[in-house]
mmCIF file of C-alpha atoms in Angstrom:
data_model
loop_
_atom_site.group_PDB
_atom_site.id
_atom_site.type_symbol
_atom_site.label_atom_id
_atom_site.label_comp_id
_atom_site.label_asym_id
_atom_site.label_seq_id
_atom_site.Cartn_x
_atom_site.Cartn_y
_atom_site.Cartn_z
ATOM 1 C CA MET A 1 19.643 4.956 2.540
ATOM 2 C CA GLU A 2 16.336 6.668 3.318
ATOM 3 C CA LEU A 3 13.305 4.588 2.363
ATOM 4 C CA ALA A 4 9.638 5.588 2.184
ATOM 5 C CA LEU A 5 6.872 3.024 2.291
ATOM 6 C CA ALA A 6 3.286 3.503 1.076
ATOM 7 C CA VAL A 7 0.548 0.882 1.370
ATOM 8 C CA ASP A 8 -2.796 1.122 -0.398
ATOM 9 C CA GLY A 9 -4.473 -0.812 2.407
ATOM 10 C CA HIS A 10 -7.871 -1.114 0.751
ATOM 11 C CA GLY A 11 -6.423 -2.418 -2.520
ATOM 12 C CA MET A 12 -3.916 -4.676 -0.793
ATOM 13 C CA PHE A 13 -6.677 -6.205 1.339
ATOM 14 C CA HIS A 14 -8.375 -7.469 -1.814
ATOM 15 C CA VAL A 15 -5.066 -8.686 -3.271
ATOM 16 C CA GLN A 16 -4.281 -10.614 -0.103
ATOM 17 C CA GLN A 17 -7.750 -12.177 -0.101
ATOM 18 C CA LYS A 18 -7.108 -13.458 -3.627
ATOM 19 C CA LEU A 19 -3.662 -14.768 -2.649
ATOM 20 C CA GLY A 20 -5.077 -16.526 0.424
ATOM 21 C CA TRP A 21 -2.712 -14.978 2.988
ATOM 22 C CA PHE A 22 -2.217 -11.642 4.715
ATOM 23 C CA PHE A 23 0.948 -9.722 5.456
ATOM 24 C CA ASP A 24 1.834 -8.311 8.844
ATOM 25 C CA PRO A 25 2.380 -4.514 8.790
ATOM 26 C CA ARG A 26 5.038 -4.894 11.516
ATOM 27 C CA ARG A 27 6.954 -7.451 9.468
ATOM 28 C CA LEU A 28 6.680 -5.208 6.386
ATOM 29 C CA LEU A 29 8.386 -2.352 8.258
ATOM 30 C CA ALA A 30 11.089 -4.694 9.574
ATOM 31 C CA HIS A 31 11.699 -6.136 6.102
ATOM 32 C CA ALA A 32 11.911 -2.665 4.571
ATOM 33 C CA ALA A 33 14.455 -1.538 7.182
ATOM 34 C CA ALA A 34 16.541 -4.729 6.985
ATOM 35 C CA GLY A 35 18.992 -3.484 4.356
ATOM 36 C CA PRO A 36 22.380 -2.262 5.593
ATOM 37 C CA GLY A 37 22.168 1.424 6.519
ATOM 38 C CA THR A 38 18.477 1.622 5.622
ATOM 39 C CA GLN A 39 16.323 4.041 7.596
ATOM 40 C CA ILE A 40 12.561 4.407 7.209
ATOM 41 C CA ALA A 41 12.036 8.065 6.269
ATOM 42 C CA ALA A 42 8.250 7.733 6.140
ATOM 43 C CA ALA A 43 5.632 4.987 6.244
ATOM 44 C CA PHE A 44 2.074 5.603 5.057
ATOM 45 C CA TRP A 45 -1.031 3.414 5.155
ATOM 46 C CA TYR A 46 -4.128 4.438 3.180
ATOM 47 C CA THR A 47 -7.549 2.901 3.687
ATOM 48 C CA GLY A 48 -11.234 3.470 3.102
ATOM 49 C CA LEU A 49 -13.679 3.392 6.005
ATOM 50 C CA LYS A 50 -17.374 2.525 6.265
ATOM 51 C CA ASP A 51 -17.720 5.101 9.060
ATOM 52 C CA PRO A 52 -15.299 7.152 11.203
ATOM 53 C CA THR A 53 -15.007 4.392 13.840
ATOM 54 C CA ASP A 54 -14.358 1.590 11.306
ATOM 55 C CA GLN A 55 -11.098 -0.325 11.901
ATOM 56 C CA ARG A 56 -10.187 1.938 14.857
ATOM 57 C CA PRO A 57 -8.078 -0.656 16.761
ATOM 58 C CA PHE A 58 -6.217 -1.623 13.571
ATOM 59 C CA ARG A 59 -5.572 2.032 12.669
ATOM 60 C CA ASP A 60 -4.362 2.753 16.217
ATOM 61 C CA ALA A 61 -1.995 -0.222 16.021
ATOM 62 C CA LEU A 62 -0.619 0.997 12.674
ATOM 63 C CA THR A 63 -0.020 4.437 14.155
ATOM 64 C CA SER A 64 1.801 2.939 17.149
ATOM 65 C CA LEU A 65 4.053 1.037 14.725
ATOM 66 C CA GLY A 66 5.033 4.307 13.043
ATOM 67 C CA TYR A 67 2.700 4.460 10.061
ATOM 68 C CA THR A 68 0.957 7.688 9.145
ATOM 69 C CA VAL A 69 -2.591 6.496 8.508
ATOM 70 C CA ARG A 70 -4.705 8.330 5.940
ATOM 71 C CA THR A 71 -8.393 7.506 5.628
ATOM 72 C CA LYS A 72 -11.388 8.496 3.577
ATOM 73 C CA LEU A 73 -14.986 7.361 3.867
ATOM 74 C CA LEU A 74 -16.059 4.757 1.303
ATOM 75 C CA ARG A 75 -18.709 5.849 -1.147
ATOM 76 C CA GLU A 76 -21.032 3.887 -3.364
ATOM 77 C CA VAL A 77 -20.079 4.037 -7.026
ATOM 78 C CA GLY A 78 -22.510 1.527 -8.527
ATOM 79 C CA SER A 79 -23.905 -1.952 -8.336
ATOM 80 C CA ASP A 80 -23.841 -5.094 -10.425
ATOM 81 C CA ALA A 81 -26.548 -7.467 -11.668
ATOM 82 C CA ASP A 82 -26.644 -9.246 -8.287
ATOM 83 C CA GLN A 83 -27.443 -5.919 -6.558
ATOM 84 C CA ARG A 84 -24.144 -5.957 -4.690
ATOM 85 C CA GLN A 85 -22.957 -2.447 -3.898
ATOM 86 C CA PHE A 86 -19.420 -1.371 -4.697
ATOM 87 C CA SER A 87 -17.629 1.201 -2.567
ATOM 88 C CA ARG A 88 -14.544 3.214 -3.295
ATOM 89 C CA ALA A 89 -12.432 5.574 -1.217
ATOM 90 C CA ASN A 90 -9.899 6.633 -3.892
ATOM 91 C CA LEU A 91 -6.911 7.860 -1.913
ATOM 92 C CA ASP A 92 -4.650 8.313 -4.959
ATOM 93 C CA VAL A 93 -4.433 12.088 -4.478
ATOM 94 C CA GLU A 94 -3.399 11.633 -0.836
ATOM 95 C CA ILE A 95 -0.767 9.083 -1.881
ATOM 96 C CA ALA A 96 0.613 11.471 -4.516
ATOM 97 C CA ILE A 97 0.767 14.466 -2.157
ATOM 98 C CA ASP A 98 2.463 12.511 0.638
ATOM 99 C CA LEU A 99 5.046 10.860 -1.591
ATOM 100 C CA LEU A 100 5.927 14.058 -3.438
ATOM 101 C CA ALA A 101 6.257 15.796 -0.046
ATOM 102 C CA VAL A 102 8.856 13.279 1.203
ATOM 103 C CA ALA A 103 10.656 12.759 -2.129
ATOM 104 C CA HIS A 104 13.407 15.262 -1.257
ATOM 105 C CA ARG A 105 14.488 13.099 1.705
ATOM 106 C CA THR A 106 13.881 9.690 0.141
ATOM 107 C CA ASP A 107 16.278 7.517 -1.848
ATOM 108 C CA GLU A 108 13.865 4.656 -2.453
ATOM 109 C CA LEU A 109 10.115 4.168 -2.325
ATOM 110 C CA TRP A 110 8.261 0.911 -1.805
ATOM 111 C CA LEU A 111 4.697 1.233 -3.065
ATOM 112 C CA LEU A 112 2.193 -1.538 -2.390
ATOM 113 C CA SER A 113 -0.609 -0.739 -4.797
ATOM 114 C CA GLY A 114 -2.073 -1.716 -8.121
ATOM 115 C CA SER A 115 -3.741 1.585 -8.937
ATOM 116 C CA ARG A 116 -3.208 2.539 -12.566
ATOM 117 C CA ASP A 117 -3.845 6.172 -11.563
ATOM 118 C CA LEU A 118 -0.450 6.295 -9.812
ATOM 119 C CA GLU A 119 1.556 5.810 -13.012
ATOM 120 C CA ARG A 120 2.326 9.520 -13.480
ATOM 121 C CA LEU A 121 3.289 9.832 -9.803
ATOM 122 C CA LEU A 122 5.875 7.073 -10.192
ATOM 123 C CA GLU A 123 7.305 8.787 -13.268
ATOM 124 C CA ALA A 124 7.553 12.103 -11.360
ATOM 125 C CA LEU A 125 9.287 10.435 -8.398
ATOM 126 C CA ARG A 126 11.815 8.782 -10.705
ATOM 127 C CA ILE A 127 12.540 12.169 -12.342
ATOM 128 C CA LYS A 128 13.321 13.455 -8.822
ATOM 129 C CA GLY A 129 15.861 10.639 -8.430
ATOM 130 C CA VAL A 130 13.791 8.353 -6.202
ATOM 131 C CA LYS A 131 14.154 4.635 -6.965
ATOM 132 C CA VAL A 132 10.614 3.210 -7.132
ATOM 133 C CA VAL A 133 9.910 -0.394 -6.153
ATOM 134 C CA LEU A 134 6.349 -1.494 -6.881
ATOM 135 C CA ILE A 135 5.053 -4.443 -4.871
ATOM 136 C CA GLY A 136 1.870 -6.240 -5.878
ATOM 137 C CA ALA A 137 0.395 -9.489 -7.070
ATOM 138 C CA ASP A 138 1.633 -10.686 -10.429
ATOM 139 C CA GLY A 139 -1.241 -10.530 -12.886
ATOM 140 C CA MET A 140 -3.133 -7.943 -10.821
ATOM 141 C CA VAL A 141 -0.957 -4.875 -11.497
ATOM 142 C CA PRO A 142 -1.455 -2.982 -14.759
ATOM 143 C CA ARG A 143 1.464 -3.140 -17.185
ATOM 144 C CA ASP A 144 1.616 0.679 -17.408
ATOM 145 C CA LEU A 145 2.089 0.956 -13.639
ATOM 146 C CA ARG A 146 4.751 -1.762 -13.625
ATOM 147 C CA ASN A 147 6.599 -0.004 -16.464
ATOM 148 C CA ALA A 148 6.606 3.279 -14.517
ATOM 149 C CA ALA A 149 8.532 1.676 -11.620
ATOM 150 C CA ASP A 150 12.227 0.850 -11.507
ATOM 151 C CA ARG A 151 11.446 -2.625 -10.202
ATOM 152 C CA PHE A 152 8.431 -4.841 -9.592
ATOM 153 C CA ILE A 153 8.326 -7.430 -6.811
ATOM 154 C CA ASP A 154 5.598 -10.061 -6.723
ATOM 155 C CA LEU A 155 4.041 -10.033 -3.256
ATOM 156 C CA GLN A 156 3.974 -13.830 -3.330
ATOM 157 C CA ALA A 157 7.806 -13.867 -3.365
ATOM 158 C CA LEU A 158 7.780 -11.914 -0.086
ATOM 159 C CA ARG A 159 5.374 -14.295 1.662
ATOM 160 C CA PRO A 160 8.022 -15.969 3.880
ATOM 161 C CA ALA A 161 9.183 -12.576 5.156
ATOM 162 C CA LEU A 162 5.814 -10.837 5.504
ATOM 163 C CA GLU A 163 3.052 -13.340 6.251
ATOM 164 C CA LYS A 164 1.133 -12.921 9.484
ATOM 165 C CA VAL A 165 2.015 -15.602 11.999
ATOM 166 C CA GLU A 166 -1.001 -16.931 13.874
ATOM 167 C CA GLY A 167 -0.775 -16.589 17.628
ATOM 168 C CA ALA A 168 1.709 -13.711 17.515
ATOM 169 C CA ALA A 169 0.620 -10.273 18.672
ATOM 170 C CA GLN A 170 -0.751 -8.599 15.558
ATOM 171 C CA PRO A 171 -1.866 -5.044 14.861
#
């Protein structure tokens, strides 16, 4: 089985903060490839950057693990009453293009995201015969997005397999 993996790194960072633990990108790849006969056809990581040098060591480590890293500079989209600035990179178009490009050689897709804007993409991938597994935090993924996937897995259920282990070499 050929599996593609796509991680909305910016969105997943905030999810992991709320959950109180972080997953290891290396362990995610290993877990995805653990099924009998499973090969990773493609692995993508998408993230917003404050500037072009932001997160450089982390991005280099992801690349060395086999991820294709896509980035976009964060931009200010507004502020709240406390004058905190909100930034957004919005890599949904990049996610859609990449996943549609590899759909012809993919049997299953694992998407780690909670972006409602990806609903139509998931529907299109399923029409192409790709089994879509959506991974996110229960209660933080819109119902419409969950309904567009074949299966939803709560990230919390994967904690024993994916959590970063302190002291181990981490990307």
